[in-house]
Short mmCIF file of N, CA and C in Angstrom, two decimals:
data_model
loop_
_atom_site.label_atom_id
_atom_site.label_comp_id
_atom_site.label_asym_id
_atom_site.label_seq_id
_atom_site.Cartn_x
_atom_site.Cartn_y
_atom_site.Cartn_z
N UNK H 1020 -46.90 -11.59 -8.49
CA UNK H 1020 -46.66 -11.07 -9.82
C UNK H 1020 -45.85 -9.78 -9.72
N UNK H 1021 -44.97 -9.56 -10.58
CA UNK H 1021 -43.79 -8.26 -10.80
C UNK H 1021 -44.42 -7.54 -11.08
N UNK H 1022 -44.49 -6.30 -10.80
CA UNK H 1022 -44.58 -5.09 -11.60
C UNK H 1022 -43.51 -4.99 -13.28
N UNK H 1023 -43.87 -4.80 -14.02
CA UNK H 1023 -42.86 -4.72 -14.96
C UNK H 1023 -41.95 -3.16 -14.75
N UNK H 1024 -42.35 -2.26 -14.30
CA UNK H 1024 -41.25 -1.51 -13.88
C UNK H 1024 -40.18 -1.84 -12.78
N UNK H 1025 -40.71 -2.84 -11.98
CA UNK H 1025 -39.64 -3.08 -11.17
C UNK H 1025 -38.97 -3.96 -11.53
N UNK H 1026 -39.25 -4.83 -12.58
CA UNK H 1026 -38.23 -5.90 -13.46
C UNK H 1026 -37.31 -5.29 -14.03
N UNK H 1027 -37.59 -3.91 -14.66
CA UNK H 1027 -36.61 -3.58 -15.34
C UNK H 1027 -35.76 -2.54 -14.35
N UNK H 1028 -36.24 -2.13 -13.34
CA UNK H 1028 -35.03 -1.99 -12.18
C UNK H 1028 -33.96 -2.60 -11.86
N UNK H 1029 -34.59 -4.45 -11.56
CA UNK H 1029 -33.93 -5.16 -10.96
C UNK H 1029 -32.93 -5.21 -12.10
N UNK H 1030 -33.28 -5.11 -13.46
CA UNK H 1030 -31.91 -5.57 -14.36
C UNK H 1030 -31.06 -5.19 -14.46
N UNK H 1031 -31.62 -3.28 -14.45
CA UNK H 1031 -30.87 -2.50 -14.55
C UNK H 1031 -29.66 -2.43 -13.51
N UNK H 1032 -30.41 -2.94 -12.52
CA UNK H 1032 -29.85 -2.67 -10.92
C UNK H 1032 -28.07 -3.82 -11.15
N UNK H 1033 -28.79 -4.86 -11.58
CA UNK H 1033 -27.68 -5.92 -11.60
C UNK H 1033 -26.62 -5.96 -13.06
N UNK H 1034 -27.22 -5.28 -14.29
CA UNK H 1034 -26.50 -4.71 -15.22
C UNK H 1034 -24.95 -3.61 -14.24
N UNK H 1035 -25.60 -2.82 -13.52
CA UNK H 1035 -24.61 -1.47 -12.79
C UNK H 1035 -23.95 -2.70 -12.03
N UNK H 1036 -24.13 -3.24 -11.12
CA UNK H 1036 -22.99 -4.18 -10.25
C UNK H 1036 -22.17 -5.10 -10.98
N UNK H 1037 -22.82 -5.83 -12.38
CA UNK H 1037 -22.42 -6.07 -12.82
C UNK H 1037 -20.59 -5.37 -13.86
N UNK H 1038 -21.15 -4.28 -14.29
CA UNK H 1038 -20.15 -3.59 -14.52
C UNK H 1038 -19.15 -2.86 -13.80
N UNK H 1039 -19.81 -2.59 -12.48
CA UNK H 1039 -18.75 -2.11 -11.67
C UNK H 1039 -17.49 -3.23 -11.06
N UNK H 1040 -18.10 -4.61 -11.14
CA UNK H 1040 -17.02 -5.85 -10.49
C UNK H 1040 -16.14 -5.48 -11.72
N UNK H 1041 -16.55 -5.34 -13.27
CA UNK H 1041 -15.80 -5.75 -14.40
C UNK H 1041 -14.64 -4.53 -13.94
N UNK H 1042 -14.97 -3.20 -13.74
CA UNK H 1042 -14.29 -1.70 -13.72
C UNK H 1042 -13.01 -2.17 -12.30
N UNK H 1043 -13.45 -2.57 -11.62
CA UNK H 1043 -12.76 -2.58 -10.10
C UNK H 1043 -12.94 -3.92 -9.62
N UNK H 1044 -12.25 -5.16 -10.19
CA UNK H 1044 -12.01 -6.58 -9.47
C UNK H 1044 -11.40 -6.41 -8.23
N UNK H 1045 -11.89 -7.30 -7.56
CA UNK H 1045 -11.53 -7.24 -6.11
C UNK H 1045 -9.93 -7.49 -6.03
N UNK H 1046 -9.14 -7.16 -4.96
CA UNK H 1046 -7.63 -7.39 -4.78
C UNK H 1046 -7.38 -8.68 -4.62
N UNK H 1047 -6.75 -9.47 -5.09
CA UNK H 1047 -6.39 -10.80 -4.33
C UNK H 1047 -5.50 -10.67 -3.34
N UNK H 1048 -5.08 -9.55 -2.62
CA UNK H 1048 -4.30 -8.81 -1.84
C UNK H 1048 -4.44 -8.55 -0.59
N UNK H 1049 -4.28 -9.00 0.43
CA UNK H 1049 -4.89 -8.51 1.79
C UNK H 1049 -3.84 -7.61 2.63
N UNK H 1050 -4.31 -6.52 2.59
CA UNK H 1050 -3.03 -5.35 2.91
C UNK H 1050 -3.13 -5.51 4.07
N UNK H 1051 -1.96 -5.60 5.34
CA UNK H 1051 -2.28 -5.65 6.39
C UNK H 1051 -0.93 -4.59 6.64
N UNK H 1052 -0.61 -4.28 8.30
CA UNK H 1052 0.49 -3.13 8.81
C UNK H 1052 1.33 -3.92 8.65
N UNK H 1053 3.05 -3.39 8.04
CA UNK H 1053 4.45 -4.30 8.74
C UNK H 1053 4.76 -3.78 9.71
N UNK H 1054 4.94 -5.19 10.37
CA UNK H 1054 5.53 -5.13 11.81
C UNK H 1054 7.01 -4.14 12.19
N UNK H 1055 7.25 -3.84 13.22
CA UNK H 1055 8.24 -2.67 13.12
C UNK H 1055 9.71 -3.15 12.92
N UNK H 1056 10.87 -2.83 12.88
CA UNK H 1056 12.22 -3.55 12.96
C UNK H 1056 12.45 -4.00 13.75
N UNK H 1057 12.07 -3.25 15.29
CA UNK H 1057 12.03 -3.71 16.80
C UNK H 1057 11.47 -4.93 17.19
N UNK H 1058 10.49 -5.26 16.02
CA UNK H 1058 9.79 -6.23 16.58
C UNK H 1058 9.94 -7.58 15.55
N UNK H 1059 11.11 -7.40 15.25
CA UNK H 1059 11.22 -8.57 14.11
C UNK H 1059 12.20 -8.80 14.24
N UNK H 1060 14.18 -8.35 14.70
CA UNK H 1060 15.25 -8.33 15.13
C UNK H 1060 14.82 -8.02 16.45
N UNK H 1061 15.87 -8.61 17.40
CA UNK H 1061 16.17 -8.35 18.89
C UNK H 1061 17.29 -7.72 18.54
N UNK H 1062 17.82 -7.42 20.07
CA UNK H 1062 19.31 -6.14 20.41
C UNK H 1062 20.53 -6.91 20.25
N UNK H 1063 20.26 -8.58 19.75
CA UNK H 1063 21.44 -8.80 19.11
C UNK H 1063 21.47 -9.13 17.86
N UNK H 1064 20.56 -8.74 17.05
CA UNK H 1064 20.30 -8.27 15.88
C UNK H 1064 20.02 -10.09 15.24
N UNK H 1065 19.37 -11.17 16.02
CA UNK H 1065 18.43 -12.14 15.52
C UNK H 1065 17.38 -11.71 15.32
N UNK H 1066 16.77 -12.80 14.21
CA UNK H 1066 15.25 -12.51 14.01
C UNK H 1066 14.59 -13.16 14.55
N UNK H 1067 13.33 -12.59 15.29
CA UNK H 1067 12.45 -12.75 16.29
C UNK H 1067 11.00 -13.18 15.73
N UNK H 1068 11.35 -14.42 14.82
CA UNK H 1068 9.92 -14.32 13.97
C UNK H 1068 9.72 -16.26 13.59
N UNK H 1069 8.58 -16.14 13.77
CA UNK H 1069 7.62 -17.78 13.88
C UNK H 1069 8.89 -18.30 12.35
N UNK H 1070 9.11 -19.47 12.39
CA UNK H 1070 10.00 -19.92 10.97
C UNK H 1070 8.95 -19.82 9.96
N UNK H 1071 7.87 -19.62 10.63
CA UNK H 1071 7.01 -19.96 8.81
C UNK H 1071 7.22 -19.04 8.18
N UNK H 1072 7.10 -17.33 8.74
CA UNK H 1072 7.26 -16.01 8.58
C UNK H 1072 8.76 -15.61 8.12
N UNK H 1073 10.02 -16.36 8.41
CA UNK H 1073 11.13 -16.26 8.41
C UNK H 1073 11.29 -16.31 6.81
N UNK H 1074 10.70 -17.70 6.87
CA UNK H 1074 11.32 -18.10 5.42
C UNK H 1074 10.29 -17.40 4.03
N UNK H 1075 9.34 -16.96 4.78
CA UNK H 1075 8.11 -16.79 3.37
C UNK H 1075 8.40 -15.59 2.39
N UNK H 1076 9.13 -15.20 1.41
CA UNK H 1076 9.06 -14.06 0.63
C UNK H 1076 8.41 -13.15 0.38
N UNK H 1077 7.14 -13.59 0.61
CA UNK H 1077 6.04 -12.25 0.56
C UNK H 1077 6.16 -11.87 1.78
N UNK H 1078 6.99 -11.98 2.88
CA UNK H 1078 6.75 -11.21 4.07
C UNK H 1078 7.60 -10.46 4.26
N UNK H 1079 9.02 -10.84 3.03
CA UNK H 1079 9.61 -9.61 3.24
C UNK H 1079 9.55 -8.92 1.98
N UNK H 1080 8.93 -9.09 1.52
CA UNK H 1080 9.00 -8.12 0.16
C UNK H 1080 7.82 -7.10 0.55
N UNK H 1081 7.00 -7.69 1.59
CA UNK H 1081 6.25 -6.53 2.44
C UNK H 1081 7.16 -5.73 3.24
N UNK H 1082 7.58 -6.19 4.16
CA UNK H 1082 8.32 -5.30 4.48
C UNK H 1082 9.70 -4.40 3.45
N UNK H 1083 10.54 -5.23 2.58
CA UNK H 1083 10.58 -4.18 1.27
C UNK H 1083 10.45 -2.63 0.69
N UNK H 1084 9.25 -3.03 0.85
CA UNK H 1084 8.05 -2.39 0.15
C UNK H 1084 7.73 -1.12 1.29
N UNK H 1085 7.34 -1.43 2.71
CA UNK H 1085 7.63 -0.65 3.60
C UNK H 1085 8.48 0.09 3.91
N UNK H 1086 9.56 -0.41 3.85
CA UNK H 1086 10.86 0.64 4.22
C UNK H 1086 10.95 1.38 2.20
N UNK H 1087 10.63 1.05 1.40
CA UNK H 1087 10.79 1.91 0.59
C UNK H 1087 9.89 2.99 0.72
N UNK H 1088 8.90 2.80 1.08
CA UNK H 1088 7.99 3.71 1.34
C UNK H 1088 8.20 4.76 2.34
N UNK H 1089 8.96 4.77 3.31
CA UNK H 1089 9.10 5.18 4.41
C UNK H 1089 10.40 5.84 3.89
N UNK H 1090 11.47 5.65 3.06
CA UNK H 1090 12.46 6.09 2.87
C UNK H 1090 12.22 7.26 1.80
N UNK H 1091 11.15 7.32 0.71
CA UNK H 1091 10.86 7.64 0.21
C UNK H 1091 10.01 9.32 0.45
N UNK H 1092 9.08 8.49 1.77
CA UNK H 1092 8.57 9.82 2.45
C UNK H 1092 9.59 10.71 3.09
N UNK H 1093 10.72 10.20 3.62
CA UNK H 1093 11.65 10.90 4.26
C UNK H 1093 12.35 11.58 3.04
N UNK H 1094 12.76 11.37 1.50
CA UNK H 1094 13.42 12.24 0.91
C UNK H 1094 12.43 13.21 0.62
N UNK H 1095 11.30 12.91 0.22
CA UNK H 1095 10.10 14.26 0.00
C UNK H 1095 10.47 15.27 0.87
N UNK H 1096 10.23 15.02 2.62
CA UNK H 1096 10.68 15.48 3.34
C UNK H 1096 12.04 16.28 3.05
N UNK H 1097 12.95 15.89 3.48
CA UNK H 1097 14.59 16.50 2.76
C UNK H 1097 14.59 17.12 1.69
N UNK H 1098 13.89 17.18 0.67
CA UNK H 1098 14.08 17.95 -0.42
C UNK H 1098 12.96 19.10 -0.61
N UNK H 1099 11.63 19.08 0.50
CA UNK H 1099 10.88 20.24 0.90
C UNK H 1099 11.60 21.38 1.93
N UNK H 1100 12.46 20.77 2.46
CA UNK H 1100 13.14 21.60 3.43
C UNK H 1100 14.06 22.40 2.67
N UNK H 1101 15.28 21.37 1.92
CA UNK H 1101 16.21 21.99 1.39
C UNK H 1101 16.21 22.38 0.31
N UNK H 1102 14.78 22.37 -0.49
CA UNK H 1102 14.52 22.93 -1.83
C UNK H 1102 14.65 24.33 -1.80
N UNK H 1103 14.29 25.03 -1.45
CA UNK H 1103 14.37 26.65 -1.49
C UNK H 1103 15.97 26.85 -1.30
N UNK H 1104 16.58 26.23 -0.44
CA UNK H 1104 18.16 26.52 -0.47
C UNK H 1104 18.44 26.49 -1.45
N UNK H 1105 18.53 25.03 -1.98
CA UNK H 1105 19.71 24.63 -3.05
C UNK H 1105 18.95 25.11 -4.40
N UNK H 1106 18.05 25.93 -4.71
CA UNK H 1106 17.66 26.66 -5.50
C UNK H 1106 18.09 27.98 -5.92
N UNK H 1107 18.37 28.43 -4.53
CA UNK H 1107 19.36 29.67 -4.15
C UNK H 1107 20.49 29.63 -5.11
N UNK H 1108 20.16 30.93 -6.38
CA UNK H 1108 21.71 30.56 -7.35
C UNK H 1108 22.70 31.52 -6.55
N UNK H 1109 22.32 31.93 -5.62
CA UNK H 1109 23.78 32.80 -4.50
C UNK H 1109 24.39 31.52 -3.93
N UNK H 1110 23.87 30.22 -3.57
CA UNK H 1110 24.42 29.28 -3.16
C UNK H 1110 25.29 28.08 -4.34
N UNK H 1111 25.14 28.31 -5.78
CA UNK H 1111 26.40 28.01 -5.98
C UNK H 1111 27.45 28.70 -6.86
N UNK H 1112 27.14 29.76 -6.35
CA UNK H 1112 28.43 30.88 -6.65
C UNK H 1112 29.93 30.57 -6.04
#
């Protein structure tokens, strides 16, 4: 036999999980690392990759997606460095 306080735990309990799946559905997404350029072109600039991987679109729109990211961090970069310069109004006098 239940305790009736712990019935209304358990509801409560599964009410909260309940709402948290609704707040935050799981990804249908499985994020994994892209592979490097080195390792996807050889030094005569073929691609070095299984045909299934060759042809599949989501594998390069991952990678895509990677090099935008990466290009992206590099202008942050470039424009933390050279921000204080080109702010400099003696520099476009």
């Amino acid at each position: 036999m239940q305790n009736d306080d712990q019935g209304t735990n358990d509801a409560d309990s599964q009410l909260v999980q309940e709402d948290q799946k609704a707040e935050h559905p799981p990804s249908p997404f499985i994020i994994t690392a892209a592979p490097s350029w080195e390792s996807i072109v050889n030094v005569k600039g073929e691609v070095s990759l299984p045909e299934e991987d060759a042809r599949d679109p989501k594998f390069w729109s991952r990678i895509c997606v990677h090099n935008m990211a990466k290009l992206s961090r590099e202008a942050t970069t470039f424009r933390r460095i050279l921000g204080c310069q080109l702010l400099s109004p003696s520099l476009w006098i």
